[in-house]
Tab-separated table of N, CA and C in Angstrom:
chain	number	residue	atom	x	y	z
G	1	UNK	N	4.623	-18.932	4.124
G	1	UNK	CA	3.916	-18.591	2.900
G	1	UNK	C	4.548	-19.378	1.763
G	2	UNK	N	3.732	-19.887	0.903
G	2	UNK	CA	4.220	-20.715	-0.201
G	2	UNK	C	4.974	-19.869	-1.211
G	3	UNK	N	5.781	-20.545	-2.022
G	3	UNK	CA	6.668	-19.856	-2.953
G	3	UNK	C	5.904	-19.054	-4.005
G	4	UNK	N	4.825	-19.604	-4.536
G	4	UNK	CA	4.093	-18.861	-5.561
G	4	UNK	C	3.442	-17.607	-4.986
G	5	UNK	N	3.065	-17.643	-3.710
G	5	UNK	CA	2.502	-16.451	-3.081
G	5	UNK	C	3.570	-15.385	-2.907
G	6	UNK	N	4.751	-15.801	-2.501
G	6	UNK	CA	5.860	-14.849	-2.353
G	6	UNK	C	6.261	-14.266	-3.695
G	7	UNK	N	6.323	-15.109	-4.717
G	7	UNK	CA	6.688	-14.632	-6.048
G	7	UNK	C	5.631	-13.668	-6.586
G	8	UNK	N	4.366	-13.984	-6.368
G	8	UNK	CA	3.292	-13.097	-6.812
G	8	UNK	C	3.365	-11.752	-6.108
G	9	UNK	N	3.535	-11.777	-4.782
G	9	UNK	CA	3.588	-10.531	-4.012
G	9	UNK	C	4.800	-9.692	-4.412
G	10	UNK	N	5.956	-10.308	-4.539
G	10	UNK	CA	7.166	-9.579	-4.941
G	10	UNK	C	7.018	-9.028	-6.354
G	11	UNK	N	6.469	-9.833	-7.249
G	11	UNK	CA	6.259	-9.369	-8.621
G	11	UNK	C	5.298	-8.198	-8.706
G	12	UNK	N	4.248	-8.232	-7.899
G	12	UNK	CA	3.298	-7.120	-7.899
G	12	UNK	C	3.919	-5.853	-7.331
G	13	UNK	N	4.734	-5.978	-6.281
G	13	UNK	CA	5.402	-4.801	-5.719
G	13	UNK	C	6.352	-4.204	-6.751
G	14	UNK	N	7.117	-5.037	-7.439
G	14	UNK	CA	8.064	-4.532	-8.449
G	14	UNK	C	7.312	-3.913	-9.624
G	15	UNK	N	6.221	-4.548	-10.058
G	15	UNK	CA	5.418	-3.983	-11.148
G	15	UNK	C	4.853	-2.622	-10.772
G	16	UNK	N	4.371	-2.485	-9.557
G	16	UNK	CA	3.812	-1.205	-9.117
G	16	UNK	C	4.894	-0.137	-8.958
G	17	UNK	N	6.100	-0.537	-8.571
G	17	UNK	CA	7.208	0.423	-8.521
G	17	UNK	C	7.501	0.942	-9.915
G	18	UNK	N	7.492	0.053	-10.893
G	18	UNK	CA	7.711	0.487	-12.279
G	18	UNK	C	6.594	1.413	-12.753
G	19	UNK	N	5.362	1.124	-12.388
G	19	UNK	CA	4.252	2.001	-12.763
G	19	UNK	C	4.409	3.364	-12.110
G	20	UNK	N	4.761	3.379	-10.806
G	20	UNK	CA	4.897	4.640	-10.074
G	20	UNK	C	6.059	5.495	-10.569
G	21	UNK	N	7.134	4.872	-11.007
G	21	UNK	CA	8.335	5.644	-11.362
G	21	UNK	C	8.543	5.823	-12.852
G	22	UNK	N	8.048	4.917	-13.665
G	22	UNK	CA	8.350	4.988	-15.089
G	22	UNK	C	7.159	5.353	-15.970
G	23	UNK	N	5.959	5.102	-15.533
G	23	UNK	CA	4.807	5.354	-16.402
G	23	UNK	C	4.054	6.613	-15.995
G	24	UNK	N	3.641	6.714	-14.749
G	24	UNK	CA	2.794	7.830	-14.317
G	24	UNK	C	3.482	9.184	-14.475
G	25	UNK	N	4.744	9.367	-14.064
G	25	UNK	CA	5.332	10.711	-14.197
G	25	UNK	C	5.490	11.184	-15.638
G	26	UNK	N	5.616	10.267	-16.571
G	26	UNK	CA	5.872	10.665	-17.944
G	26	UNK	C	4.638	10.634	-18.833
G	27	UNK	N	3.660	9.814	-18.515
G	27	UNK	CA	2.480	9.687	-19.354
G	27	UNK	C	1.311	10.551	-18.904
G	28	UNK	N	1.289	10.909	-17.638
G	28	UNK	CA	0.174	11.684	-17.092
G	28	UNK	C	0.633	13.126	-16.940
G	29	UNK	N	-0.157	14.055	-17.467
G	29	UNK	CA	0.268	15.456	-17.440
G	29	UNK	C	0.152	16.075	-16.045
G	30	UNK	N	-0.845	15.681	-15.254
G	30	UNK	CA	-1.035	16.251	-13.927
G	30	UNK	C	-1.333	15.119	-12.929
G	31	UNK	N	-0.291	14.499	-12.361
G	31	UNK	CA	-0.511	13.317	-11.505
G	31	UNK	C	-0.840	13.637	-10.047
G	32	UNK	N	-1.596	14.720	-9.815
G	32	UNK	CA	-1.889	15.118	-8.436
G	32	UNK	C	-2.767	14.084	-7.733
G	33	UNK	N	-3.793	13.596	-8.390
G	33	UNK	CA	-4.733	12.701	-7.736
G	33	UNK	C	-4.465	11.228	-8.003
G	34	UNK	N	-3.314	10.905	-8.559
G	34	UNK	CA	-2.965	9.506	-8.776
G	34	UNK	C	-2.360	8.932	-7.502
G	35	UNK	N	-2.895	7.829	-7.009
G	35	UNK	CA	-2.345	7.254	-5.768
G	35	UNK	C	-1.021	6.541	-6.044
G	36	UNK	N	-0.313	6.249	-4.991
G	36	UNK	CA	0.926	5.475	-5.077
G	36	UNK	C	0.549	3.998	-5.132
G	37	UNK	N	0.699	3.394	-6.299
G	37	UNK	CA	0.283	2.011	-6.471
G	37	UNK	C	1.139	1.053	-5.652
G	38	UNK	N	2.384	1.399	-5.413
G	38	UNK	CA	3.232	0.552	-4.574
G	38	UNK	C	2.696	0.519	-3.148
G	39	UNK	N	2.311	1.660	-2.650
G	39	UNK	CA	1.752	1.725	-1.299
G	39	UNK	C	0.434	0.952	-1.220
G	40	UNK	N	-0.379	1.056	-2.245
G	40	UNK	CA	-1.640	0.317	-2.263
G	40	UNK	C	-1.401	-1.187	-2.251
G	41	UNK	N	-0.401	-1.640	-2.997
G	41	UNK	CA	-0.082	-3.062	-3.037
G	41	UNK	C	0.423	-3.544	-1.687
G	42	UNK	N	1.271	-2.751	-1.050
G	42	UNK	CA	1.806	-3.130	0.258
G	42	UNK	C	0.690	-3.199	1.294
G	43	UNK	N	-0.219	-2.254	1.263
G	43	UNK	CA	-1.328	-2.261	2.217
G	43	UNK	C	-2.247	-3.454	1.966
G	44	UNK	N	-2.490	-3.788	0.707
G	44	UNK	CA	-3.333	-4.936	0.393
G	44	UNK	C	-2.690	-6.235	0.862
G	45	UNK	N	-1.388	-6.368	0.648
G	45	UNK	CA	-0.677	-7.559	1.122
G	45	UNK	C	-0.739	-7.631	2.641
G	46	UNK	N	-0.574	-6.510	3.306
G	46	UNK	CA	-0.628	-6.486	4.766
G	46	UNK	C	-2.020	-6.825	5.283
G	47	UNK	N	-3.051	-6.366	4.589
G	47	UNK	CA	-4.420	-6.697	4.999
G	47	UNK	C	-4.672	-8.200	4.943
G	48	UNK	N	-4.163	-8.832	3.905
G	48	UNK	CA	-4.428	-10.251	3.712
G	48	UNK	C	-3.471	-11.161	4.478
G	49	UNK	N	-2.209	-10.784	4.558
G	49	UNK	CA	-1.196	-11.688	5.098
G	49	UNK	C	-0.669	-11.301	6.474
G	50	UNK	N	-1.033	-10.132	6.979
G	50	UNK	CA	-0.628	-9.760	8.321
G	50	UNK	C	0.489	-8.736	8.359
G	51	UNK	N	0.811	-8.318	9.570
G	51	UNK	CA	1.759	-7.228	9.743
G	51	UNK	C	3.194	-7.628	9.420
G	52	UNK	N	3.578	-8.886	9.617
G	52	UNK	CA	4.950	-9.302	9.301
G	52	UNK	C	5.209	-9.223	7.806
G	53	UNK	N	4.281	-9.724	7.013
G	53	UNK	CA	4.429	-9.628	5.559
G	53	UNK	C	4.311	-8.183	5.100
G	54	UNK	N	3.490	-7.396	5.785
G	54	UNK	CA	3.394	-5.967	5.474
G	54	UNK	C	4.718	-5.255	5.704
G	55	UNK	N	5.391	-5.602	6.800
G	55	UNK	CA	6.706	-5.012	7.077
G	55	UNK	C	7.712	-5.446	6.024
G	56	UNK	N	7.718	-6.734	5.685
G	56	UNK	CA	8.682	-7.255	4.713
G	56	UNK	C	8.515	-6.600	3.349
G	57	UNK	N	7.300	-6.609	2.827
G	57	UNK	CA	7.083	-6.036	1.503
G	57	UNK	C	7.123	-4.511	1.531
G	58	UNK	N	6.803	-3.915	2.665
G	58	UNK	CA	6.975	-2.470	2.805
G	58	UNK	C	8.442	-2.081	2.728
G	59	UNK	N	9.294	-2.873	3.364
G	59	UNK	CA	10.732	-2.604	3.308
G	59	UNK	C	11.285	-2.820	1.902
G	60	UNK	N	10.870	-3.900	1.253
G	60	UNK	CA	11.331	-4.162	-0.118
G	60	UNK	C	10.882	-3.042	-1.045
G	61	UNK	N	9.598	-2.711	-1.001
G	61	UNK	CA	9.081	-1.647	-1.861
G	61	UNK	C	9.686	-0.295	-1.535
G	62	UNK	N	9.878	-0.011	-0.250
G	62	UNK	CA	10.456	1.270	0.154
G	62	UNK	C	11.903	1.435	-0.289
G	63	UNK	N	12.696	0.390	-0.131
G	63	UNK	CA	14.100	0.472	-0.559
G	63	UNK	C	14.189	0.645	-2.067
G	64	UNK	N	13.368	-0.096	-2.815
G	64	UNK	CA	13.397	0.046	-4.271
G	64	UNK	C	12.896	1.421	-4.711
G	65	UNK	N	11.915	1.972	-4.003
G	65	UNK	CA	11.457	3.333	-4.327
G	65	UNK	C	12.524	4.364	-3.971
G	66	UNK	N	13.220	4.167	-2.843
G	66	UNK	CA	14.295	5.090	-2.471
G	66	UNK	C	15.396	5.111	-3.518
G	67	UNK	N	15.680	3.962	-4.090
G	67	UNK	CA	16.711	3.893	-5.115
G	67	UNK	C	16.269	4.623	-6.376
G	68	UNK	N	14.979	4.566	-6.687
G	68	UNK	CA	14.524	5.064	-7.982
G	68	UNK	C	13.991	6.491	-7.984
G	69	UNK	N	13.712	7.102	-6.827
G	69	UNK	CA	13.230	8.479	-6.829
G	69	UNK	C	14.181	9.373	-6.058
G	70	UNK	N	14.004	10.665	-6.198
G	70	UNK	CA	14.953	11.624	-5.656
G	70	UNK	C	14.437	12.302	-4.393
G	71	UNK	N	14.228	11.535	-3.345
G	71	UNK	CA	13.972	12.100	-2.033
G	71	UNK	C	14.969	11.449	-1.085
G	72	UNK	N	15.128	11.958	0.122
G	72	UNK	CA	16.152	11.414	1.011
G	72	UNK	C	16.023	9.905	1.209
G	73	UNK	N	17.145	9.235	1.144
G	73	UNK	CA	17.168	7.786	1.276
G	73	UNK	C	16.686	7.389	2.668
G	74	UNK	N	15.765	6.499	2.708
G	74	UNK	CA	15.238	5.998	3.962
G	74	UNK	C	13.854	6.507	4.301
G	75	UNK	N	13.461	7.653	3.762
G	75	UNK	CA	12.155	8.208	4.101
G	75	UNK	C	11.029	7.310	3.585
G	76	UNK	N	11.098	6.926	2.333
G	76	UNK	CA	10.064	6.072	1.766
G	76	UNK	C	10.127	4.676	2.372
G	77	UNK	N	11.314	4.188	2.639
G	77	UNK	CA	11.448	2.858	3.261
G	77	UNK	C	10.758	2.811	4.609
G	78	UNK	N	11.005	3.807	5.422
G	78	UNK	CA	10.397	3.841	6.753
G	78	UNK	C	8.888	4.014	6.637
G	79	UNK	N	8.445	4.903	5.761
G	79	UNK	CA	7.002	5.139	5.627
G	79	UNK	C	6.263	3.906	5.115
G	80	UNK	N	6.797	3.256	4.083
G	80	UNK	CA	6.138	2.068	3.550
G	80	UNK	C	6.146	0.934	4.564
G	81	UNK	N	7.230	0.799	5.328
G	81	UNK	CA	7.296	-0.238	6.352
G	81	UNK	C	6.280	0.020	7.460
G	82	UNK	N	6.205	1.262	7.915
G	82	UNK	CA	5.240	1.610	8.968
G	82	UNK	C	3.806	1.455	8.461
G	83	UNK	N	3.547	1.869	7.227
G	83	UNK	CA	2.195	1.721	6.671
G	83	UNK	C	1.813	0.249	6.528
G	84	UNK	N	2.758	-0.598	6.096
G	84	UNK	CA	2.496	-2.034	6.006
G	84	UNK	C	2.204	-2.644	7.365
G	85	UNK	N	2.989	-2.258	8.372
G	85	UNK	CA	2.750	-2.752	9.726
G	85	UNK	C	1.398	-2.282	10.245
G	86	UNK	N	1.116	-1.005	10.061
G	86	UNK	CA	-0.120	-0.429	10.583
G	86	UNK	C	-1.347	-1.077	9.939
G	87	UNK	N	-1.312	-1.281	8.633
G	87	UNK	CA	-2.448	-1.914	7.951
G	87	UNK	C	-2.638	-3.350	8.431
G	88	UNK	N	-1.553	-4.096	8.560
G	88	UNK	CA	-1.657	-5.469	9.048
G	88	UNK	C	-2.114	-5.542	10.489
G	89	UNK	N	-1.648	-4.615	11.309
G	89	UNK	CA	-2.032	-4.585	12.721
G	89	UNK	C	-3.510	-4.254	12.881
G	90	UNK	N	-3.973	-3.248	12.167
G	90	UNK	CA	-5.389	-2.865	12.257
G	90	UNK	C	-6.274	-3.985	11.723
G	91	UNK	N	-5.849	-4.629	10.637
G	91	UNK	CA	-6.649	-5.708	10.055
G	91	UNK	C	-6.778	-6.888	11.011
G	92	UNK	N	-5.744	-7.176	11.782
G	92	UNK	CA	-5.794	-8.313	12.710
G	92	UNK	C	-6.529	-7.980	14.008
G	93	UNK	N	-6.490	-6.733	14.440
G	93	UNK	CA	-7.071	-6.373	15.735
G	93	UNK	C	-8.539	-5.988	15.665
G	94	UNK	N	-9.031	-5.626	14.490
G	94	UNK	CA	-10.444	-5.238	14.386
G	94	UNK	C	-11.320	-6.481	14.447
G	95	UNK	N	-12.397	-6.377	15.194
G	95	UNK	CA	-13.299	-7.514	15.339
G	95	UNK	C	-14.211	-7.672	14.125
G	96	UNK	N	-14.562	-6.581	13.498
G	96	UNK	CA	-15.437	-6.631	12.326
G	96	UNK	C	-14.540	-6.590	11.094
G	97	UNK	N	-14.379	-7.720	10.415
G	97	UNK	CA	-13.434	-7.849	9.298
G	97	UNK	C	-13.787	-6.965	8.102
G	98	UNK	N	-15.064	-6.748	7.871
G	98	UNK	CA	-15.455	-5.960	6.707
G	98	UNK	C	-14.998	-4.514	6.834
G	99	UNK	N	-14.946	-3.992	8.040
G	99	UNK	CA	-14.500	-2.615	8.240
G	99	UNK	C	-12.982	-2.488	8.204
G	100	UNK	N	-12.278	-3.573	8.478
G	100	UNK	CA	-10.814	-3.483	8.504
G	100	UNK	C	-10.245	-3.186	7.128
G	101	UNK	N	-10.901	-3.650	6.078
G	101	UNK	CA	-10.395	-3.369	4.735
G	101	UNK	C	-10.698	-1.944	4.288
G	102	UNK	N	-11.467	-1.201	5.082
G	102	UNK	CA	-11.738	0.199	4.780
G	102	UNK	C	-10.937	1.117	5.704
G	103	UNK	N	-10.917	0.798	6.975
G	103	UNK	CA	-10.266	1.682	7.955
G	103	UNK	C	-8.748	1.605	7.862
G	104	UNK	N	-8.191	0.414	7.734
G	104	UNK	CA	-6.729	0.261	7.697
G	104	UNK	C	-6.088	1.012	6.522
G	105	UNK	N	-6.631	0.932	5.295
G	105	UNK	CA	-6.018	1.709	4.212
G	105	UNK	C	-6.116	3.217	4.418
G	106	UNK	N	-7.259	3.685	4.904
G	106	UNK	CA	-7.400	5.131	5.092
G	106	UNK	C	-6.422	5.634	6.149
G	107	UNK	N	-6.296	4.923	7.267
G	107	UNK	CA	-5.370	5.344	8.316
G	107	UNK	C	-3.932	5.302	7.820
G	108	UNK	N	-3.556	4.217	7.139
G	108	UNK	CA	-2.180	4.078	6.646
G	108	UNK	C	-1.837	5.141	5.608
G	109	UNK	N	-2.741	5.360	4.664
G	109	UNK	CA	-2.442	6.331	3.609
G	109	UNK	C	-2.485	7.763	4.127
G	110	UNK	N	-3.362	8.050	5.081
G	110	UNK	CA	-3.369	9.404	5.659
G	110	UNK	C	-2.091	9.662	6.449
G	111	UNK	N	-1.567	8.654	7.140
G	111	UNK	CA	-0.280	8.796	7.815
G	111	UNK	C	0.814	9.115	6.802
G	112	UNK	N	0.820	8.381	5.677
G	112	UNK	CA	1.801	8.631	4.625
G	112	UNK	C	1.672	10.054	4.089
G	113	UNK	N	0.455	10.486	3.805
G	113	UNK	CA	0.242	11.817	3.225
G	113	UNK	C	0.631	12.928	4.203
G	114	UNK	N	0.325	12.756	5.476
G	114	UNK	CA	0.679	13.781	6.470
G	114	UNK	C	2.186	13.887	6.617
G	115	UNK	N	2.872	12.750	6.702
G	115	UNK	CA	4.335	12.785	6.843
G	115	UNK	C	4.987	13.383	5.594
G	116	UNK	N	4.498	13.039	4.413
G	116	UNK	CA	5.083	13.606	3.190
G	116	UNK	C	4.793	15.101	3.085
G	117	UNK	N	3.632	15.556	3.535
G	117	UNK	CA	3.333	16.992	3.549
G	117	UNK	C	4.273	17.716	4.496
G	118	UNK	N	4.505	17.140	5.670
G	118	UNK	CA	5.448	17.740	6.619
G	118	UNK	C	6.846	17.786	6.021
G	119	UNK	N	7.240	16.733	5.304
G	119	UNK	CA	8.554	16.723	4.662
G	119	UNK	C	8.661	17.828	3.615
G	120	UNK	N	7.663	17.951	2.745
G	120	UNK	CA	7.716	18.971	1.697
G	120	UNK	C	7.731	20.378	2.283
G	121	UNK	N	6.986	20.596	3.349
G	121	UNK	CA	6.976	21.915	3.987
G	121	UNK	C	8.316	22.191	4.650
G	122	UNK	N	8.890	21.194	5.315
G	122	UNK	CA	10.184	21.406	5.975
G	122	UNK	C	11.328	21.513	4.976
G	123	UNK	N	11.148	20.989	3.765
G	123	UNK	CA	12.189	21.093	2.745
G	123	UNK	C	12.186	22.451	2.060
G	124	UNK	N	11.256	23.302	2.408
G	124	UNK	CA	11.277	24.652	1.858
G	124	UNK	C	10.028	25.069	1.128
G	125	UNK	N	9.050	24.203	1.072
G	125	UNK	CA	7.813	24.567	0.407
G	125	UNK	C	6.890	25.313	1.348
G	126	UNK	N	6.001	26.076	0.798
G	126	UNK	CA	5.028	26.814	1.606
G	126	UNK	C	3.856	25.884	1.922
G	127	UNK	N	3.362	25.974	3.147
G	127	UNK	CA	2.226	25.143	3.538
G	127	UNK	C	0.958	25.657	2.883
G	128	UNK	N	0.190	24.738	2.371
G	128	UNK	CA	-1.075	25.065	1.752
G	128	UNK	C	-2.074	23.979	2.151
G	129	UNK	N	-3.264	24.391	2.545
G	129	UNK	CA	-4.274	23.421	2.933
G	129	UNK	C	-4.661	22.532	1.760
G	130	UNK	N	-4.422	23.012	0.563
G	130	UNK	CA	-4.763	22.235	-0.625
G	130	UNK	C	-3.917	20.957	-0.698
G	131	UNK	N	-2.698	21.011	-0.161
G	131	UNK	CA	-1.848	19.814	-0.153
G	131	UNK	C	-2.492	18.708	0.682
G	132	UNK	N	-3.019	19.071	1.847
G	132	UNK	CA	-3.688	18.074	2.684
G	132	UNK	C	-4.990	17.596	2.057
G	133	UNK	N	-5.709	18.494	1.411
G	133	UNK	CA	-6.946	18.101	0.734
G	133	UNK	C	-6.658	17.114	-0.389
G	134	UNK	N	-5.629	17.395	-1.188
G	134	UNK	CA	-5.253	16.477	-2.266
G	134	UNK	C	-4.804	15.128	-1.711
G	135	UNK	N	-4.103	15.147	-0.581
G	135	UNK	CA	-3.717	13.894	0.066
G	135	UNK	C	-4.919	13.108	0.543
G	136	UNK	N	-5.929	13.811	1.055
G	136	UNK	CA	-7.153	13.149	1.488
G	136	UNK	C	-7.880	12.531	0.301
G	137	UNK	N	-7.939	13.250	-0.808
G	137	UNK	CA	-8.586	12.714	-2.018
G	137	UNK	C	-7.820	11.496	-2.531
G	138	UNK	N	-6.473	11.565	-2.534
G	138	UNK	CA	-5.662	10.405	-2.944
G	138	UNK	C	-5.919	9.206	-2.035
G	139	UNK	N	-6.110	9.469	-0.743
G	139	UNK	CA	-6.384	8.380	0.196
G	139	UNK	C	-7.737	7.726	-0.090
G	140	UNK	N	-8.738	8.522	-0.409
G	140	UNK	CA	-10.052	7.957	-0.735
G	140	UNK	C	-10.016	7.165	-2.039
G	141	UNK	N	-9.316	7.697	-3.043
G	141	UNK	CA	-9.176	6.975	-4.305
G	141	UNK	C	-8.409	5.675	-4.075
G	142	UNK	N	-7.348	5.765	-3.277
G	142	UNK	CA	-6.560	4.575	-2.963
G	142	UNK	C	-7.358	3.532	-2.212
G	143	UNK	N	-8.217	3.969	-1.298
G	143	UNK	CA	-9.066	3.031	-0.551
G	143	UNK	C	-10.025	2.313	-1.492
G	144	UNK	N	-10.572	3.024	-2.460
G	144	UNK	CA	-11.453	2.387	-3.440
G	144	UNK	C	-10.687	1.385	-4.299
G	145	UNK	N	-9.466	1.734	-4.692
G	145	UNK	CA	-8.653	0.808	-5.487
G	145	UNK	C	-8.222	-0.410	-4.674
G	146	UNK	N	-7.977	-0.215	-3.390
G	146	UNK	CA	-7.587	-1.343	-2.540
G	146	UNK	C	-8.726	-2.352	-2.430
G	147	UNK	N	-9.975	-1.888	-2.435
G	147	UNK	CA	-11.095	-2.824	-2.369
G	147	UNK	C	-11.102	-3.748	-3.586
G	148	UNK	N	-10.761	-3.198	-4.750
G	148	UNK	CA	-10.696	-4.004	-5.967
G	148	UNK	C	-9.486	-4.934	-5.920
G	149	UNK	N	-8.327	-4.397	-5.497
G	149	UNK	CA	-7.114	-5.203	-5.412
G	149	UNK	C	-7.275	-6.309	-4.372
G	150	UNK	N	-7.999	-6.022	-3.311
G	150	UNK	CA	-8.220	-6.992	-2.233
G	150	UNK	C	-8.900	-8.250	-2.762
G	151	UNK	N	-9.866	-8.065	-3.630
G	151	UNK	CA	-10.586	-9.209	-4.199
G	151	UNK	C	-9.653	-10.060	-5.050
G	152	UNK	N	-8.854	-9.410	-5.903
G	152	UNK	CA	-7.926	-10.154	-6.747
G	152	UNK	C	-6.823	-10.839	-5.972
G	153	UNK	N	-6.247	-10.139	-5.003
G	153	UNK	CA	-5.168	-10.733	-4.221
G	153	UNK	C	-5.677	-11.855	-3.325
G	154	UNK	N	-6.903	-11.720	-2.835
G	154	UNK	CA	-7.460	-12.761	-1.971
G	154	UNK	C	-7.639	-14.064	-2.734
G	155	UNK	N	-7.957	-13.969	-4.016
G	155	UNK	CA	-8.095	-15.170	-4.832
G	155	UNK	C	-6.756	-15.909	-4.954
G	156	UNK	N	-5.654	-15.176	-4.943
G	156	UNK	CA	-4.334	-15.811	-5.038
G	156	UNK	C	-3.840	-16.267	-3.676
G	157	UNK	N	-3.958	-15.414	-2.664
G	157	UNK	CA	-3.391	-15.715	-1.357
G	157	UNK	C	-4.217	-16.707	-0.541
G	158	UNK	N	-5.540	-16.638	-0.660
G	158	UNK	CA	-6.401	-17.495	0.156
G	158	UNK	C	-7.405	-18.214	-0.739
G	159	UNK	N	-6.975	-19.302	-1.372
G	159	UNK	CA	-7.904	-20.022	-2.254
G	159	UNK	C	-9.047	-20.655	-1.457
G	160	UNK	N	-10.115	-20.974	-2.153
G	160	UNK	CA	-11.316	-21.477	-1.498
G	160	UNK	C	-11.135	-22.910	-0.983
G	161	UNK	N	-10.194	-23.658	-1.546
G	161	UNK	CA	-10.016	-25.037	-1.117
G	161	UNK	C	-8.920	-25.124	-0.057
G	162	UNK	N	-8.980	-26.189	0.709
G	162	UNK	CA	-7.954	-26.446	1.722
G	162	UNK	C	-7.043	-27.549	1.207
G	163	UNK	N	-5.793	-27.443	1.512
G	163	UNK	CA	-4.865	-28.466	1.036
G	163	UNK	C	-5.014	-29.761	1.841
G	164	UNK	N	-5.745	-29.714	2.926
G	164	UNK	CA	-5.920	-30.884	3.758
G	164	UNK	C	-7.192	-31.673	3.441
G	165	UNK	N	-8.101	-31.071	2.686
G	165	UNK	CA	-9.336	-31.787	2.401
G	165	UNK	C	-9.162	-32.675	1.175
G	166	UNK	N	-10.029	-33.668	1.074
G	166	UNK	CA	-9.978	-34.600	-0.048
G	166	UNK	C	-10.584	-33.932	-1.277
G	167	UNK	N	-9.914	-34.067	-2.417
G	167	UNK	CA	-10.437	-33.462	-3.667
G	167	UNK	C	-10.991	-34.490	-4.589
């Protein structure tokens, strides 16, 4: 991958980490239905660049999120890495490309939401079906946002011209 693509992807992951940790918790009064923008960015990168880049940026984003939020170290790193791998794997294995940009984000984000719900319940919270419903709504909102991000990221990662053709 070229240097400007790596710089763009890393910059977007860091920007989304700042949005997730510094802006949303303090500016939004009830952030229940706000998706994790870092996770959306990692899934979009994985959709476009494959499972290896999804793992790499999932690990980078997960470690930086672990440093900046107060949940057990490693939980977010593992989840973001697995979600990046899963999105890239589904995107490469599906024969119909148009469906891969819809199915891969929903599967990845639902995995994230289920694991985080299990974590919150095991940490001492009471189980409520509303937690899973809110996670499902966040996944649908995130899938819609990924469709928009996919268009923008595709313009950067996969330009219309080839470097081998005559200009």
